[in-house]
Short mmCIF file of C-alpha atoms in Angstrom, two decimals:
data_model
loop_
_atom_site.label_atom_id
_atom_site.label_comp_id
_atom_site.label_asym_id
_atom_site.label_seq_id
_atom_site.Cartn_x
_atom_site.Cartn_y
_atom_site.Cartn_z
CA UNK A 1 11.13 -18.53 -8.44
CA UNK A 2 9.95 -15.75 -10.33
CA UNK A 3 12.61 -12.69 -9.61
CA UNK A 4 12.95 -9.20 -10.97
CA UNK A 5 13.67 -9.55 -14.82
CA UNK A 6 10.62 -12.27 -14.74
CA UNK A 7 8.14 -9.74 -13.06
CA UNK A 8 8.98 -7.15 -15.71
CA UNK A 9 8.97 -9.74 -18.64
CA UNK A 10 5.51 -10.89 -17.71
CA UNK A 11 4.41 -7.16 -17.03
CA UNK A 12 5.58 -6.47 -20.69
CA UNK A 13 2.79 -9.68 -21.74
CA UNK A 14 0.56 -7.85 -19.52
CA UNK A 15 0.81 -4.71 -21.16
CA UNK A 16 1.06 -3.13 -17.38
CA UNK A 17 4.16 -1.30 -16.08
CA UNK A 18 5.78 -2.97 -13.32
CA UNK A 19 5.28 -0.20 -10.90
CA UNK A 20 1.56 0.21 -12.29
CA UNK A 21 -1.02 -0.59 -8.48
CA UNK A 22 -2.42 -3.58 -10.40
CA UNK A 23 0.88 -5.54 -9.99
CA UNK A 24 0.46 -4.93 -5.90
CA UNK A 25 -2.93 -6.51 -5.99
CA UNK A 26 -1.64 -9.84 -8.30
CA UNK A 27 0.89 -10.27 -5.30
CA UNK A 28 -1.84 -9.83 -3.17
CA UNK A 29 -3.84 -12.53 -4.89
CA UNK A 30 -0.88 -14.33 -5.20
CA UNK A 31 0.19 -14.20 -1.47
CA UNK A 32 3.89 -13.27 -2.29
CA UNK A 33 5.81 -13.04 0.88
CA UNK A 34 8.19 -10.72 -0.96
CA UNK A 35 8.10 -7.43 -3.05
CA UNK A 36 9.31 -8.73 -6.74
CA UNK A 37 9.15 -12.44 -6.66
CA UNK A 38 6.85 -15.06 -6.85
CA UNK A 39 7.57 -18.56 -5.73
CA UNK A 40 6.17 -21.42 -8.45
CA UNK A 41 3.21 -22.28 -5.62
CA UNK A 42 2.36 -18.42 -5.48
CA UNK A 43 1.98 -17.94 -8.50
CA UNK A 44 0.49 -21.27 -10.07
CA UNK A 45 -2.01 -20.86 -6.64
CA UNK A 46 -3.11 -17.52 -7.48
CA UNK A 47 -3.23 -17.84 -10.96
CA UNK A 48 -6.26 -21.09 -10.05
CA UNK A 49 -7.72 -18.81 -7.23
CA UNK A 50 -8.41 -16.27 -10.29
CA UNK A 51 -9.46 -18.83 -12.28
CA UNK A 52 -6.70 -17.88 -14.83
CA UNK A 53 -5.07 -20.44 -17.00
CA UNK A 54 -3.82 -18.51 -20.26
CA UNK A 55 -1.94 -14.80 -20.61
CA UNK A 56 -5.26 -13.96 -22.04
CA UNK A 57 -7.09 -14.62 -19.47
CA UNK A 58 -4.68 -12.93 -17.23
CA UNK A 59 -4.60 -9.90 -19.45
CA UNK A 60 -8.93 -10.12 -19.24
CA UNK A 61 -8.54 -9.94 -15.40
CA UNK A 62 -6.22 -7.10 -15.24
CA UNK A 63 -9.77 -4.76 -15.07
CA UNK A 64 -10.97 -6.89 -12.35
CA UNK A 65 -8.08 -6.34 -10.19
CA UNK A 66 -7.92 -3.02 -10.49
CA UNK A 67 -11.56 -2.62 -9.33
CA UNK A 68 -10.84 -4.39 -6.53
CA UNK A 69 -9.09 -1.20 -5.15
CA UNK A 70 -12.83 0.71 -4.90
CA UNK A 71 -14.06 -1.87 -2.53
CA UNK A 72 -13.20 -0.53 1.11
CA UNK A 73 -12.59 -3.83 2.68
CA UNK A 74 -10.30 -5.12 -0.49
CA UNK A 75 -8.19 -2.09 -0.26
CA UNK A 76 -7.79 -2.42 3.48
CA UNK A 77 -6.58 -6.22 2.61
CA UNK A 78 -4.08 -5.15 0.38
CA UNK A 79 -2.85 -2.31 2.33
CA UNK A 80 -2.20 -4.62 5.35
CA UNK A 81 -1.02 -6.89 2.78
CA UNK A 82 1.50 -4.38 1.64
CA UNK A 83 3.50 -3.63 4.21
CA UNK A 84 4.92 -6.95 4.69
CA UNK A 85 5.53 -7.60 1.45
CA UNK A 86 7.45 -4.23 0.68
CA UNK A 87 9.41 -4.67 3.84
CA UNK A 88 13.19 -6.32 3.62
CA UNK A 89 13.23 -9.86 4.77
CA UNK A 90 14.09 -10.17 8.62
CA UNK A 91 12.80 -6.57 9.16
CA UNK A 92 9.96 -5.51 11.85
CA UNK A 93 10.01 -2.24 10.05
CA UNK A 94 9.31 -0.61 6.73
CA UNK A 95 12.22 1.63 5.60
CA UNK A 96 10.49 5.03 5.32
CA UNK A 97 11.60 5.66 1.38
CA UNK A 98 9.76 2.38 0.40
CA UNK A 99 6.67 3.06 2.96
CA UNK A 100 7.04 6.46 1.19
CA UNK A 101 6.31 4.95 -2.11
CA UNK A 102 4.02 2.62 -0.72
CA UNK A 103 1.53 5.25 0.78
CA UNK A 104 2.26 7.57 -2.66
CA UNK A 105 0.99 4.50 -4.53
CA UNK A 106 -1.87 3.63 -2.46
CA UNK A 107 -3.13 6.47 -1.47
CA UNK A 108 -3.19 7.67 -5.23
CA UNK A 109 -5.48 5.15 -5.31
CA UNK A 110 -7.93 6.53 -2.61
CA UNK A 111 -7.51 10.33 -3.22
CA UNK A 112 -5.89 11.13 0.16
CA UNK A 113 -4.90 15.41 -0.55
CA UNK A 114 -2.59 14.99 2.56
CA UNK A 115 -0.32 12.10 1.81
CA UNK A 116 2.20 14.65 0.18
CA UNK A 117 2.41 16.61 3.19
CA UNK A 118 2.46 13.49 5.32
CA UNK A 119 5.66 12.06 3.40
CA UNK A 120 7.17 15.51 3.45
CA UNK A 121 6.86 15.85 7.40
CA UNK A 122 8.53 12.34 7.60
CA UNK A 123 11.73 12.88 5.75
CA UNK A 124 11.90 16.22 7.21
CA UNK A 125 11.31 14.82 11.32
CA UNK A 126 10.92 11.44 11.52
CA UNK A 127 13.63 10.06 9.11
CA UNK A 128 13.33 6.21 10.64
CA UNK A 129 11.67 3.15 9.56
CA UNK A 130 7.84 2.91 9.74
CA UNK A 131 6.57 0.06 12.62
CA UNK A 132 3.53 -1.89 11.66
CA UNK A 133 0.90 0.05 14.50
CA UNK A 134 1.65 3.21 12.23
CA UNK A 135 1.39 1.77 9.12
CA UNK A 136 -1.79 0.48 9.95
CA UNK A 137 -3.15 3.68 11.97
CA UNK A 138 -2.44 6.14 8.67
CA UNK A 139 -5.43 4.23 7.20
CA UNK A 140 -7.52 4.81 9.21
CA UNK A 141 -6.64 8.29 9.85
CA UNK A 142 -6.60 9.22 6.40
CA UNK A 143 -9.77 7.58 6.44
CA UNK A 144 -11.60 9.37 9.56
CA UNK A 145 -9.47 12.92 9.72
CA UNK A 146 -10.71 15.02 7.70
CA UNK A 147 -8.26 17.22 5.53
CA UNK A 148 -8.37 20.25 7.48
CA UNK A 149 -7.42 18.06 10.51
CA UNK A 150 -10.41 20.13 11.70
CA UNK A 151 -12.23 16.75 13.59
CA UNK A 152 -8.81 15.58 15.00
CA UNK A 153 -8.36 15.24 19.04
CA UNK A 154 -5.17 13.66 19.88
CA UNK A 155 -7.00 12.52 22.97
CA UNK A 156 -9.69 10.87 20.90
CA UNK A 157 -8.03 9.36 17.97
CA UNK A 158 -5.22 7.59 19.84
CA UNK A 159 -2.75 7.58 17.06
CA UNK A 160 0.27 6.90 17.30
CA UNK A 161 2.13 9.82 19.11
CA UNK A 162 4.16 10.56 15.32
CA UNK A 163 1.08 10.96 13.85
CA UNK A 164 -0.04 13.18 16.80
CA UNK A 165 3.67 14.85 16.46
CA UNK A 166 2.27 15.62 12.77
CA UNK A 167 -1.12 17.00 13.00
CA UNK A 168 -0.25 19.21 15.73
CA UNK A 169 2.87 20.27 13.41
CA UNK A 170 0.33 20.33 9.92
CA UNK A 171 -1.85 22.80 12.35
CA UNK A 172 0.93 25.20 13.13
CA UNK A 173 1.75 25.69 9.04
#
């Protein structure tokens, strides 16, 4: 296994901090099953998927990875991809500070003005771990509703009933 300390000394060969998106989508290529570690099959397996056999070759596909992010269906794959991986092991849920940083990372990534707002109205009212179904809806709200919240129908959209909680709360402020 690969653990913590190993991550951050092979970010440091990387050049790439360990928190840096990039390092979310080598897990994704890698198909780690958990945040922070990489078991010797993940990582030898994704390193031959990407074709990569030296650090220099790893540090030449760094660019690659992160363009991977601009494709819509790529980014959808890793953010599906993410939630399991950032959740504890033997959890259903996502505890909401690391789907917090999760969705701050990601949707960095893809420009989303409300995500702020959205993480603010969870630690302020919701306060519990995220399920999958919501973790999945947000991206596709964030990717339908526009920022104004101006095109959202609760009876329309079929969100989940927190995110329904939320724009009708966003609408009143």
């Amino acid at each position: 296994m690969i653990l913590a300390d190993g991550i951050t000394l092979l970010c440091n060969d990387l050049q790439v901090d360990p928190q840096d998106i990039v390092m979310l989508v080598v897990s994704w290529h890698m198909k780690a099953a958990t945040m922070c570690e990489f078991s010797k099959q993940e990582f030898i397996g994704g390193l031959q998927a990407l074709g990569i056999d030296t650090l220099e070759k790893f540090c030449e596909r760094i660019p690659f990875m992160r363009s991977e992010l601009k494709d819509e269906q790529k980014f959808r794959e890793i953010y599906n991809f993410a939630f399991a991986w950032a959740k504890e092991k033997g959890q259903k849920s996502l505890a909401l500070d690391t789907a917090i940083g999760m969705w701050q990372l990601l949707f960095a990534e893809k420009h989303w003005p409300l995500v702020e707002h959205w993480c603010q109205f969870l630690q302020a009212r919701h306060n519990k771990a995220i399920s999958r179904d919501t973790w999945s809806q947000l991206l596709e709200f964030a990717r339908t509703v526009e920022p104004s919240l101006s095109n959202y129908d609760l009876e329309e959209h079929g969100h989940t009933s927190l995110m329904n909680l939320w724009s009708t709360y966003k609408k009143m402020v």
